[in-house]
Coordinates of C-alpha atoms and ligand atoms in Angstrom, one line a residue:
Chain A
X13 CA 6.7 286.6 18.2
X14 CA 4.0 284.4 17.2
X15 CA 1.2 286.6 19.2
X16 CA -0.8 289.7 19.0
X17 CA -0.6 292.1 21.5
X18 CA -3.5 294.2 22.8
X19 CA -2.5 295.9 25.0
X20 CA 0.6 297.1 22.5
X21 CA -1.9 297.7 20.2
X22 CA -3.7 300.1 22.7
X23 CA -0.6 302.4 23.6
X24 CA -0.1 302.2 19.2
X25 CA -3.3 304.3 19.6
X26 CA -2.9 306.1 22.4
X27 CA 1.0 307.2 20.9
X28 CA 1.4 310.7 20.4
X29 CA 3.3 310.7 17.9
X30 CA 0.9 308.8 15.3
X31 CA -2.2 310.9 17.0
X32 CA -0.4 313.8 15.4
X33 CA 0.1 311.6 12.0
X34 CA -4.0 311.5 12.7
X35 CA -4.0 315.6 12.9
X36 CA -1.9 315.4 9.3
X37 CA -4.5 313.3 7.7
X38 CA -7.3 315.5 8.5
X39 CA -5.2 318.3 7.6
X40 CA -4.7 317.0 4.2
X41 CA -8.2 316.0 3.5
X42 CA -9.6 319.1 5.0
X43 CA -7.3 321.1 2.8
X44 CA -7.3 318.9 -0.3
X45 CA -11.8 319.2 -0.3
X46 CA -11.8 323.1 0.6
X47 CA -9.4 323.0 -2.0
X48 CA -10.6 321.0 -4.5
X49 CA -14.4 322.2 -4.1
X50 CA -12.7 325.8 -5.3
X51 CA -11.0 324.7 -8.0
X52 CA -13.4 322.0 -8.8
X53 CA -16.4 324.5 -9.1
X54 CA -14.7 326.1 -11.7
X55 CA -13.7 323.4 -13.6
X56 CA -17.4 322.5 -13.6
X57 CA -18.5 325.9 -14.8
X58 CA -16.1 325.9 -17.5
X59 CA -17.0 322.2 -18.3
X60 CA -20.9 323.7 -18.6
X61 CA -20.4 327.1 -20.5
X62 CA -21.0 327.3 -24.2
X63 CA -17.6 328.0 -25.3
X64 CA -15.7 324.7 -26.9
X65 CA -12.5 325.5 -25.8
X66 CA -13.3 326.2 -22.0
X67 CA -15.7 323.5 -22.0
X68 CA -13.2 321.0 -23.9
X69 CA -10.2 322.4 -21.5
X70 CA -12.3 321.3 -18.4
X71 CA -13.0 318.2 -20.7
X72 CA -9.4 317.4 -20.5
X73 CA -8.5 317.8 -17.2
X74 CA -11.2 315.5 -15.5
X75 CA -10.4 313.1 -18.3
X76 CA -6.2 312.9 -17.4
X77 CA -6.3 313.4 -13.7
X78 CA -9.2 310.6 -13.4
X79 CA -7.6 308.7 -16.0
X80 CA -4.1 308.3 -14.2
X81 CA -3.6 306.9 -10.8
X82 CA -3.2 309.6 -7.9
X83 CA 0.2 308.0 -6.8
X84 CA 1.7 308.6 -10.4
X85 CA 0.4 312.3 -9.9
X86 CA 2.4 312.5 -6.6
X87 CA 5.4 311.1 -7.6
X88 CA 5.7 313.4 -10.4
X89 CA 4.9 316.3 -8.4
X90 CA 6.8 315.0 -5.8
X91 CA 10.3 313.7 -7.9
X92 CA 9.7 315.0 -11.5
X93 CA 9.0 318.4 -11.3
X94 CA 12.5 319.5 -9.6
X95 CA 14.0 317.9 -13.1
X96 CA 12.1 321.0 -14.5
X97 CA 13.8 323.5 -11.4
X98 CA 10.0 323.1 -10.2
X99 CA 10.3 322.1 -6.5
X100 CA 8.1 322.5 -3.5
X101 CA 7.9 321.3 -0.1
X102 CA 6.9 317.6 0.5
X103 CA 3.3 318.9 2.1
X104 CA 2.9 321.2 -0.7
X105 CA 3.9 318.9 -3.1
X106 CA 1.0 316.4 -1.2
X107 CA -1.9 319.2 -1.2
X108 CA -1.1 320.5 -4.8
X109 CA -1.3 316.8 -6.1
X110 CA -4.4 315.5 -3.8
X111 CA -6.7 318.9 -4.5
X112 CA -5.7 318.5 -8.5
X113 CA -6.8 315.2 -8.3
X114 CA -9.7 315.7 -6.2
X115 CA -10.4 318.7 -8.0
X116 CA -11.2 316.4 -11.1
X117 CA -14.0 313.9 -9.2
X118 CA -15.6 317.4 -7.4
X119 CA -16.1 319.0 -10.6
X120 CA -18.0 316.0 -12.2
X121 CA -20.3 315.6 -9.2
X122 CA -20.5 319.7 -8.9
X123 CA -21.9 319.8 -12.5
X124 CA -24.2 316.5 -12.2
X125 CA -25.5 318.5 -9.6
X126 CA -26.7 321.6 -11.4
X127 CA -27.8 319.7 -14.3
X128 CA -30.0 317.9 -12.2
X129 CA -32.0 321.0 -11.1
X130 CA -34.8 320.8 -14.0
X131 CA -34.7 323.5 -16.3
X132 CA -38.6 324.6 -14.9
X133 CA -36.3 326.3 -12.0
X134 CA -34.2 328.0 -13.9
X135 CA -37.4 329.5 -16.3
X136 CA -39.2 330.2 -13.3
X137 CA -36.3 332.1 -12.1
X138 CA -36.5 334.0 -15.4
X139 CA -40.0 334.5 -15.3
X140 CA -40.1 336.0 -12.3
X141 CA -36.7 338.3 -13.6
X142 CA -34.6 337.5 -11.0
X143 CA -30.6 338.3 -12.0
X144 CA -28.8 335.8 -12.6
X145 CA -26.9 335.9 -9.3
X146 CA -30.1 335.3 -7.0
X147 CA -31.3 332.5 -9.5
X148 CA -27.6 331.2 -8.8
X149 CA -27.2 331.4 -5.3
X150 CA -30.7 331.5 -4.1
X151 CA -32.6 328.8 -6.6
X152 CA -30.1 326.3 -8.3
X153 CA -27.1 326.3 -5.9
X154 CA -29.2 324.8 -2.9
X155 CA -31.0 322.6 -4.8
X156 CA -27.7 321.2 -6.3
X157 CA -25.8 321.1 -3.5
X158 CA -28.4 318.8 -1.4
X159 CA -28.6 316.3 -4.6
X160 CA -24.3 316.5 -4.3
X161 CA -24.0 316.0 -0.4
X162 CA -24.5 312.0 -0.7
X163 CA -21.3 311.7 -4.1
X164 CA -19.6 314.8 -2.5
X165 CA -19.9 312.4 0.9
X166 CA -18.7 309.0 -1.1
X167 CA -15.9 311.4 -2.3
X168 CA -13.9 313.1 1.1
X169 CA -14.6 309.4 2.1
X170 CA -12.0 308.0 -0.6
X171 CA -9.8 311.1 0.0
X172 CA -9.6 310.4 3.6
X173 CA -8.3 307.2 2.4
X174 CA -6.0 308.2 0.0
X175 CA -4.2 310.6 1.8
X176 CA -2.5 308.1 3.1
X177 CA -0.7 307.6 -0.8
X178 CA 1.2 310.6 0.6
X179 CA 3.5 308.8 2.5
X180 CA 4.7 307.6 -0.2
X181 CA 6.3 311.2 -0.7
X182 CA 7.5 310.9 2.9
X183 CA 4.8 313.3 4.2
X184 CA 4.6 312.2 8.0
X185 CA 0.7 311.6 7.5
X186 CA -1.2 308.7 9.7
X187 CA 0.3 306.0 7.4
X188 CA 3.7 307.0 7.1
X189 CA 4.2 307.4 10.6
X190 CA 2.5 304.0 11.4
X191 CA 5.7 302.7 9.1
X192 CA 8.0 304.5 11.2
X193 CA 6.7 302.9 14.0
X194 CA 6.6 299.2 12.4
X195 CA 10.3 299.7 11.5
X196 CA 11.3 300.6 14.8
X197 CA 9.3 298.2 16.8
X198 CA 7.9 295.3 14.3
X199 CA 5.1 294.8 16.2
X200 CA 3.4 295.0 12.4
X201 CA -0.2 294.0 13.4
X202 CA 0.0 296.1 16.5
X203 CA 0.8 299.2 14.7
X204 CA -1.5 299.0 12.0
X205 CA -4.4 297.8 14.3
X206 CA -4.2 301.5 15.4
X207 CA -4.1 303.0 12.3
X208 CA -6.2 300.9 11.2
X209 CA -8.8 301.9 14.3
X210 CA -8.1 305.6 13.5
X211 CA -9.1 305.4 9.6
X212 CA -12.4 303.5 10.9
X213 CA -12.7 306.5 13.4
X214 CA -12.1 309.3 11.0
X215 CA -14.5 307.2 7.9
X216 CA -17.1 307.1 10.5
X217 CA -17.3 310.4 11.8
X218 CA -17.4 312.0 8.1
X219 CA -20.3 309.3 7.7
X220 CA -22.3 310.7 10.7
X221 CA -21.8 314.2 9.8
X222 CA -22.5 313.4 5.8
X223 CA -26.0 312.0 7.6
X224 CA -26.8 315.2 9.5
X225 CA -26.1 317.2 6.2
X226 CA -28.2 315.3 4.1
X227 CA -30.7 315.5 7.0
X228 CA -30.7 319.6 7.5
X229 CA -30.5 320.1 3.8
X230 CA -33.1 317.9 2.8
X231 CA -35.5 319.0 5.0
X232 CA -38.2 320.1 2.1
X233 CA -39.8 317.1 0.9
X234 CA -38.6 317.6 -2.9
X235 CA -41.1 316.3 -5.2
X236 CA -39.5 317.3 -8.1
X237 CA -35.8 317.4 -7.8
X238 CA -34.4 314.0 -9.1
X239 CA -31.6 312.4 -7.2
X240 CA -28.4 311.8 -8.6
X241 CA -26.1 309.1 -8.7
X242 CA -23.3 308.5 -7.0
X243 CA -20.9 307.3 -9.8
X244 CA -18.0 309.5 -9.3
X245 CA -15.5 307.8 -6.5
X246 CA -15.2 304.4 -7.9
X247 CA -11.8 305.0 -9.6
X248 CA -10.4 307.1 -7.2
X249 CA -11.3 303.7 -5.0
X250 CA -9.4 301.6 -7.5
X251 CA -6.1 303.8 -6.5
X252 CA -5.9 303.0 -3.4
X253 CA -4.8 299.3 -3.9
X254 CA -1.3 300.3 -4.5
X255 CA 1.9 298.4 -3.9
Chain B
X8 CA -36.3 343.6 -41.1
X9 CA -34.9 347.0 -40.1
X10 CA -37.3 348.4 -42.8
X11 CA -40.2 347.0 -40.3
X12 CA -38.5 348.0 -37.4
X13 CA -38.5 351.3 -38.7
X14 CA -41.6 351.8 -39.9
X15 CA -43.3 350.5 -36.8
X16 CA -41.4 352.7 -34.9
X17 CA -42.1 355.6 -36.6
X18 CA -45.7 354.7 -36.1
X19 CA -45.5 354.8 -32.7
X20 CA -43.5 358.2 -32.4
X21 CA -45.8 359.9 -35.3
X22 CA -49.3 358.9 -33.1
X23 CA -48.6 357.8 -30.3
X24 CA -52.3 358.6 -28.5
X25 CA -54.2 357.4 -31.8
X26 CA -54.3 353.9 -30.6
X27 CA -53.6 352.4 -27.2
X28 CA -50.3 350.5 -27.1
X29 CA -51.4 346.6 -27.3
X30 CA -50.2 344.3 -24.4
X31 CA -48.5 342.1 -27.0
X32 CA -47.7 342.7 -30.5
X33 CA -46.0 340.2 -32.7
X34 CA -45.6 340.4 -35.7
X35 CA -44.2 337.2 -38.2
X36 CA -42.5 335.1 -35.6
X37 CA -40.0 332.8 -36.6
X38 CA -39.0 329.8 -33.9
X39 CA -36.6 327.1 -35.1
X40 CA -35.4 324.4 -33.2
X41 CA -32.9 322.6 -35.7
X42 CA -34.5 322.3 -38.7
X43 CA -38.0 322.1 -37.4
X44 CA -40.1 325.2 -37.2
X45 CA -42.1 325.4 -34.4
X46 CA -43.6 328.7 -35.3
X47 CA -44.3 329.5 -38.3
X48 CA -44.8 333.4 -39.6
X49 CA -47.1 334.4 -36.2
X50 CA -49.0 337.7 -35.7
X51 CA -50.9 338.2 -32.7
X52 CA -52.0 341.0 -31.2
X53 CA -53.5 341.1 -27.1
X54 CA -54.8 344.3 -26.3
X55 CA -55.1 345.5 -22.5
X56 CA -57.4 343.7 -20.6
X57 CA -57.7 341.3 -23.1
X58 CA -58.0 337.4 -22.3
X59 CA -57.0 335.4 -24.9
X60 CA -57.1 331.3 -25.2
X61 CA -54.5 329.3 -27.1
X62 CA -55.4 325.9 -28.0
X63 CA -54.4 323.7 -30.5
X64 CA -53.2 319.9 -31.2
X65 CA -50.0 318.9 -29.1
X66 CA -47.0 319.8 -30.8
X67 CA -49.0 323.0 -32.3
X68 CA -46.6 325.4 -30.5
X69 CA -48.9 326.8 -27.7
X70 CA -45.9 326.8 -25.7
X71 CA -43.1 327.9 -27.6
X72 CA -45.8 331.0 -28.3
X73 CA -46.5 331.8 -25.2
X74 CA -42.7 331.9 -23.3
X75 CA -41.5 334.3 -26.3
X76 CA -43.6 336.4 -24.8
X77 CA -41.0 337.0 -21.5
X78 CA -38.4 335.5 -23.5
X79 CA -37.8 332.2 -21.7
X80 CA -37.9 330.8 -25.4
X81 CA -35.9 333.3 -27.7
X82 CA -38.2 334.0 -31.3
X83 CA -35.3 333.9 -34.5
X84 CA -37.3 336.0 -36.4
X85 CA -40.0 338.7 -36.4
X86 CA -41.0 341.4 -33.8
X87 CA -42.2 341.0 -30.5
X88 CA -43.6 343.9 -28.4
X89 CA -44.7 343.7 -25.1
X90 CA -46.5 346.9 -23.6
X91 CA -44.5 348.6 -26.0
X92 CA -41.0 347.6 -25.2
X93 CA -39.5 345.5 -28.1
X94 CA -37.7 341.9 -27.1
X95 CA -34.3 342.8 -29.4
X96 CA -32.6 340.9 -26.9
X97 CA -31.1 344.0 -25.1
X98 CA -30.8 343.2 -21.2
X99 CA -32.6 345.9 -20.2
X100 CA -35.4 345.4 -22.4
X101 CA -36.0 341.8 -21.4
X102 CA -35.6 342.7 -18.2
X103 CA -38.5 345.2 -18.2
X104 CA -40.8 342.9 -20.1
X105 CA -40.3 339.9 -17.8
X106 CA -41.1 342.2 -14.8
X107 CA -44.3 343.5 -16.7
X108 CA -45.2 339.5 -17.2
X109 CA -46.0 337.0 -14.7
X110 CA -45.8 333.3 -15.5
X111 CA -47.6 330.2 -14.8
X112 CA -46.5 326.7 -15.7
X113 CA -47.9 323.6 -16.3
X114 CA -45.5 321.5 -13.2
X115 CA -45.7 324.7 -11.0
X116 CA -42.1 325.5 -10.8
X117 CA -42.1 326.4 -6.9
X118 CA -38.7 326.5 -5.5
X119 CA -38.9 323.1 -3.4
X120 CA -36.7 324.3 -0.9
X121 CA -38.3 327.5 0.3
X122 CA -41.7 327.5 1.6
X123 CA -44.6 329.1 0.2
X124 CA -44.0 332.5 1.7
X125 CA -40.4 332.7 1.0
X126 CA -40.9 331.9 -2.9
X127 CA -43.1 334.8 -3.1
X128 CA -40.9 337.1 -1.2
X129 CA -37.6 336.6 -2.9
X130 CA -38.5 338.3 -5.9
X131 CA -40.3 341.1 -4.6
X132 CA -37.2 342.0 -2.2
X133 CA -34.3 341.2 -4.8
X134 CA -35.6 342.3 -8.1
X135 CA -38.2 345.7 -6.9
X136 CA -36.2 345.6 -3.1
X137 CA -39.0 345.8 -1.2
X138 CA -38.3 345.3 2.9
X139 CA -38.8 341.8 4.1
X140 CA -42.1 343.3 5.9
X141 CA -43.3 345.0 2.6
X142 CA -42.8 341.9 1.0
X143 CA -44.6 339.4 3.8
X144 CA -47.2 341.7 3.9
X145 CA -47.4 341.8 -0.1
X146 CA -47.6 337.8 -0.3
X147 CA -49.9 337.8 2.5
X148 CA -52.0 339.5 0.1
X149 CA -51.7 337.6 -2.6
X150 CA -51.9 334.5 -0.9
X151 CA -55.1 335.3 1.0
X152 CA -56.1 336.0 -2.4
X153 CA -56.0 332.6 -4.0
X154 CA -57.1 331.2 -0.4
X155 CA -54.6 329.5 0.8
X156 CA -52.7 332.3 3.4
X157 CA -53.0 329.6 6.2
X158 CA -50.1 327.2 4.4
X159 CA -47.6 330.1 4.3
X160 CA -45.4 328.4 6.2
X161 CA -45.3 325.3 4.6
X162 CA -43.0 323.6 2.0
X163 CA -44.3 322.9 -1.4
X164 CA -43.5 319.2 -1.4
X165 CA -46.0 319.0 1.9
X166 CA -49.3 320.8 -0.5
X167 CA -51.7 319.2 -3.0
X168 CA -51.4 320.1 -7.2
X169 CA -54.0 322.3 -7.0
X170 CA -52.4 324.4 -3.7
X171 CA -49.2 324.3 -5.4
X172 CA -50.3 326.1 -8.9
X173 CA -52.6 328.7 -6.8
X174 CA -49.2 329.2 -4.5
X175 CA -47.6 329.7 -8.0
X176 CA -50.4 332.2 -9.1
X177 CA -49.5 334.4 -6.2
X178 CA -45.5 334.4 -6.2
X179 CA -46.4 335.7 -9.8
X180 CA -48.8 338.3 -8.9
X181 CA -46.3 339.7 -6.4
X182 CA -44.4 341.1 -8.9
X183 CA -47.8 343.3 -9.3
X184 CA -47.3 341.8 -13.5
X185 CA -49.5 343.6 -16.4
X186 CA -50.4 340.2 -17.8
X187 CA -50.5 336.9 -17.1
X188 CA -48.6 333.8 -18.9
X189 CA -50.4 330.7 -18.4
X190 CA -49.0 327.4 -20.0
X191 CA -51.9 324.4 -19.3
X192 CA -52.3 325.5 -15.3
X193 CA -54.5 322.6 -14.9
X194 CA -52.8 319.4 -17.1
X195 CA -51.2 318.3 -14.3
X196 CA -53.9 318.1 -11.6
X197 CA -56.0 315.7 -10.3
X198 CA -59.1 316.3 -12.0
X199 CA -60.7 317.5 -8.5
X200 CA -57.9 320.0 -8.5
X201 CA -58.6 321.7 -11.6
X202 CA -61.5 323.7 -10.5
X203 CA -60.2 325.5 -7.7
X204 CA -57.3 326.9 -9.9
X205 CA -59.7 327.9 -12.6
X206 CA -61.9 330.2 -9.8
X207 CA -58.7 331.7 -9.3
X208 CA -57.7 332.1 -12.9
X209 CA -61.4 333.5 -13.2
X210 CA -61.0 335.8 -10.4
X211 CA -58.2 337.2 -11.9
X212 CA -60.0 337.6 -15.4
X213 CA -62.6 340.0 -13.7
X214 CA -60.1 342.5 -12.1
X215 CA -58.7 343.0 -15.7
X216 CA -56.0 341.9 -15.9
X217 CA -54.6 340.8 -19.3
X218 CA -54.1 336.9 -19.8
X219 CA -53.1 334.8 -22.0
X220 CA -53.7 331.0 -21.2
X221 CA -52.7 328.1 -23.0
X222 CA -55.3 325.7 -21.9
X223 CA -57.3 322.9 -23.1
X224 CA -60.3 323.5 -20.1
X225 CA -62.9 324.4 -23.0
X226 CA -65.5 325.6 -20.7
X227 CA -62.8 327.7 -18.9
X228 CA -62.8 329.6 -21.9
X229 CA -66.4 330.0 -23.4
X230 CA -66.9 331.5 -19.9
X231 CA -63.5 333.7 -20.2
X232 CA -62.0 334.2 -23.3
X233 CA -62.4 337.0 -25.3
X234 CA -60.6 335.6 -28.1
X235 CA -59.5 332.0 -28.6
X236 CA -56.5 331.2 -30.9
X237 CA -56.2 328.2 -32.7
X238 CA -52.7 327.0 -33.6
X239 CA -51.5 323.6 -35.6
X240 CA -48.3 323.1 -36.8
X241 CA -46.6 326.6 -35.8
X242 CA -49.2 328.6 -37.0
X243 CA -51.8 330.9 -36.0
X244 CA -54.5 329.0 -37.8
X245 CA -57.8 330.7 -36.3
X246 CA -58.6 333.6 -34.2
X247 CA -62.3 334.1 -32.8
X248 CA -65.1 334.6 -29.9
X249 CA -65.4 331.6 -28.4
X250 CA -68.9 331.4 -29.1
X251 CA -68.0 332.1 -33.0
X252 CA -65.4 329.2 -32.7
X253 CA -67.1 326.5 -31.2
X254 CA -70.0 327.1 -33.5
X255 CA -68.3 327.5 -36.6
X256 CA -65.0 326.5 -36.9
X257 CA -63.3 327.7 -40.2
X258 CA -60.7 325.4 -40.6
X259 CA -61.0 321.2 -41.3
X260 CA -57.8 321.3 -38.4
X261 CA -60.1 323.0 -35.7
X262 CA -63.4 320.9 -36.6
X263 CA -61.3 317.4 -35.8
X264 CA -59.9 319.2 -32.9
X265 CA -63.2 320.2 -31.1
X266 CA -64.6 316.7 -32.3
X267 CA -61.4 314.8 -30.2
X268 CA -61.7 317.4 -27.1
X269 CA -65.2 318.1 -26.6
X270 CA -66.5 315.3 -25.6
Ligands
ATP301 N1 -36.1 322.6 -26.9 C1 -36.7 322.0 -28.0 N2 -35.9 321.4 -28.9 C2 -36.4 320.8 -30.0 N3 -37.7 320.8 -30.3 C3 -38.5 321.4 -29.5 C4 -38.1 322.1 -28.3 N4 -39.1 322.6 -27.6 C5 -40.2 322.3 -28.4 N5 -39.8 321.6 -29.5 C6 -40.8 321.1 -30.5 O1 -41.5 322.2 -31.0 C7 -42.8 321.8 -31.2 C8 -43.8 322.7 -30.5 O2 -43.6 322.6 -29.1 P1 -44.5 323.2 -28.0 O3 -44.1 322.8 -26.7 O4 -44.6 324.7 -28.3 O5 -45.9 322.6 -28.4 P2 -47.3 322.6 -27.6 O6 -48.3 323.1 -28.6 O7 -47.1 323.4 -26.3 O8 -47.6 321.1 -27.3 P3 -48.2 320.4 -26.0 O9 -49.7 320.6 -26.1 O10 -47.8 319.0 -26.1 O11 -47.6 321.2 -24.8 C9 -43.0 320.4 -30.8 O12 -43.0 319.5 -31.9 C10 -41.7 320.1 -30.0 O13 -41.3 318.8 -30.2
MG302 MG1 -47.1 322.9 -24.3

């Protein structure tokens, strides 16, 4: 027992069954940033409009779903909400909770974003009376969206990671099914070598394409457009350290 | 203030070819920002044609005067007419008045990631939907215009200061505007910069067209200006021929202010 097995840890990663725990993970984060870039722009244009209440509504949810760990949020999805006759499936119950939470992160880097564009685009956009729509989509969009590409990138890396706090809810993810696998065979450092291979696979491809984005998108050389701060992901980091 | 709004516009119905509607019309402008008043009670009338130099002591409210004009800075109080149309904050009416105005700012405002051609095309082909080929061909005009058609394709990041604001110059012309907003062109240049954009700005002044330049370049306007108004603390302090005002200034505020500039 007292060894490590490479060649056990090779036919870990070429198993099918935890390549298709691999499919579930990219499911889950694709799903969970389409999701939570809808839901997320929203909560950023309610967080920037004039109103109070809207703007102290989207106030309150980045506040409690950054605030409180993402495992919590899944449990309670997960176990609480039947108490209440609310009950979903166990991969609904993983999306809804994982594009909520990464709902909360999207929206603060979605509205950092546009309040980075300086306010000289915007008047110029006026000046030049273009509705509101073009100035939207054609002037401050693209300029915002290429300052959120590198904390939209720092993001989906952390969700790719934290997907795996699903299988906590028993959703047959990458993680989950490299348990299954430990239980049945305890070859522990075998298992996770190839899970721990396909994270490293998945973090790096994001990375390459999060370059080429960057790359197409910042191919004006911007002389005015500040660059903004990744400062977003650090918490949702901190969940991932859980028991 | 409906009184006023009444009266004027019963002028305007009662004689309406006795005197030529003036580009600009305001009358007793209001601007508060908190409980600082930037401008203070302003009338100033630009006819058609007209170029017209605002200077004054930073702070003085050049600015805030100039972009109530296309309503980028909203007045509180008072009237503002431009070309006729009053800005009483109705859509439409703001609307019209920014399309009959063309801009220029002080940091260029080009959108940094379209080139030159495609930030004067957009407006032409969203807001007056002209054909992508109308519009090229349009630009191409313009930018021949200010002399630089040859960096059409380029990005504005890749040109100087000075081929940036004249690239500005011409996204606003585009829009074929009626007159001409220009807040300190030249403040941000290099000072071998600033005489190119002036030919341009000069060019422009002897097709006719009606400006109205914020600008501290003094010899820009002795050889321009019509009129030169003087502001200082949110008021329209002085308004004269250049050649009157440099001569004799009325006011202690313009004498200091001629004495730091010209020099
Ligand atoms: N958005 C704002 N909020 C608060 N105060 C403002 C705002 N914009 C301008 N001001 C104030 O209004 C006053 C007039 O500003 P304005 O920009 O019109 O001056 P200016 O004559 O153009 O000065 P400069 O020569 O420095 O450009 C200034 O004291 C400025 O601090
Ligand atoms: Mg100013």
């Amino acid at each position: 027992m007292s060894h490590f097995s490479p060649t056990a840890a090779v036919s870990y990663f070429f198993n099918y069954f935890l390549m298709k725990g691999v499919l579930v993970t990219i499911g889950l984060t694709v799903a969970a940033v389409v999701g939570g870039l809808i839901l997320g722009m929203g909560i950023a244009l309610l967080r920037m409009s004039s109103n109070p209440l809207l703007a102290g509504a989207a106030r309150f949810y980045i506040w409690f779903f950054r605030g409180t760990p993402l495992l919590i949020q899944l449990v309670v999805i997960y176990s609480g909400l039947p108490q209440l006759g609310i009950k979903f499936s166990v991969i609904t119950c993983a999306l809804v909770g994982l594009i909520l939470n990464e709902a909360a992160y999207l929206a603060e880097i979605v509205r950092s974003g546009f309040m980075a564009v300086s306010a000289g685009q915007r008047e110029a956009a006026w000046a030049l009376s273009l509705s509101p729509w073009v100035t939207f989509r054609r002037v401050t969009l693209p300029q915002a969206f290429r300052l959120m590409i590198p904390p939209l990138g720092n993001s989906i890396n952390s969700l790719l990671k934290a997907t795996s706090l699903a299988s906590v809810i028993s959703v047959e993810e990458l993680m989950r099914r490299s348990d299954m696998l430990m239980q049945e065979h305890f070859q522990i450092l075998e298992v996770y070598a190839a899970a721990t291979a396909y994270y490293l696979i998945l973090t790096s491809a994001w990375d390459a394409l999060q370059r080429r984005l960057e790359k197409h998108f910042g191919r004006s050389s911007a002389a005015k457009t500040r660059r903004v701060a990744a400062s977003a992901p650090v918490a949702q980091a901190s969940v991932e350290a859980r028991a | 203030m409906s009184e006023i709004s009444m009266t004027t516009a019963e002028a305007a119905t009662v004689q309406p070819q006795l005197r030529e509607v003036p580009a600009v019309r305001m009358e007793a402008v209001y601007k508060h920002y908190g409980d600082f008043t930037a401008l203070n009670e302003v009338d100033l009338k630009v006819s058609k044609g007209e170029r017209i130099v605002v200077c004054g002591p930073s702070g003085s409210g050049k600015s805030t005067l100039i972009r109530c004009i296309n309503h980028i800075e909203k007045h509180d109080e008072g009237l503002i007419y431009v070309n006729g149309i009053e800005l009483d904050r109705q859509r439409k009416n703001i609307d019209a008045v920014r399309r009959d105005t063309g801009m220029v700012f002080q940091s260029f405002n080009l959108f940094p990631h379209m080139t030159v051609l495609e930030n004067c095309i957009l407006a032409p082909m969203t807001v007056n939907g002209l054909s992508e080929a109308e519009a090229r061909d349009l630009a191409m005009h313009f930018l021949t215009k200010v002399r630089i058609p040859d960096q059409a394709e380029k990005f504005p990041g890749q040109l100087s200061g000075g081929q940036q604001q004249r690239v500005a110059i011409a996204r606003a012309l585009c829009m074929r505007p009626k007159i001409m907003l220009f807040d300190e062109p030249t403040s941000a240049l290099d000072p071998e910069m600033v005489k190119e954009v002036l030919e341009t700005m000069k060019k422009l002044a002897e097709e006719g067209m009606t400006m109205v330049c914020v600008t501290h370049e003094m010899g820009f306007a002795r050889e321009v200006a019509d009129r030169i108004v003087f502001m200082n603390e949110g008021k329209v302090v002085e308004q004269a021929a250049p050649e009157e005002f440099f001569k004799h200034p009325k006011s202690e505020r313009a004498r200091t202010f001629l004495d730091q500039i010209i020099h």
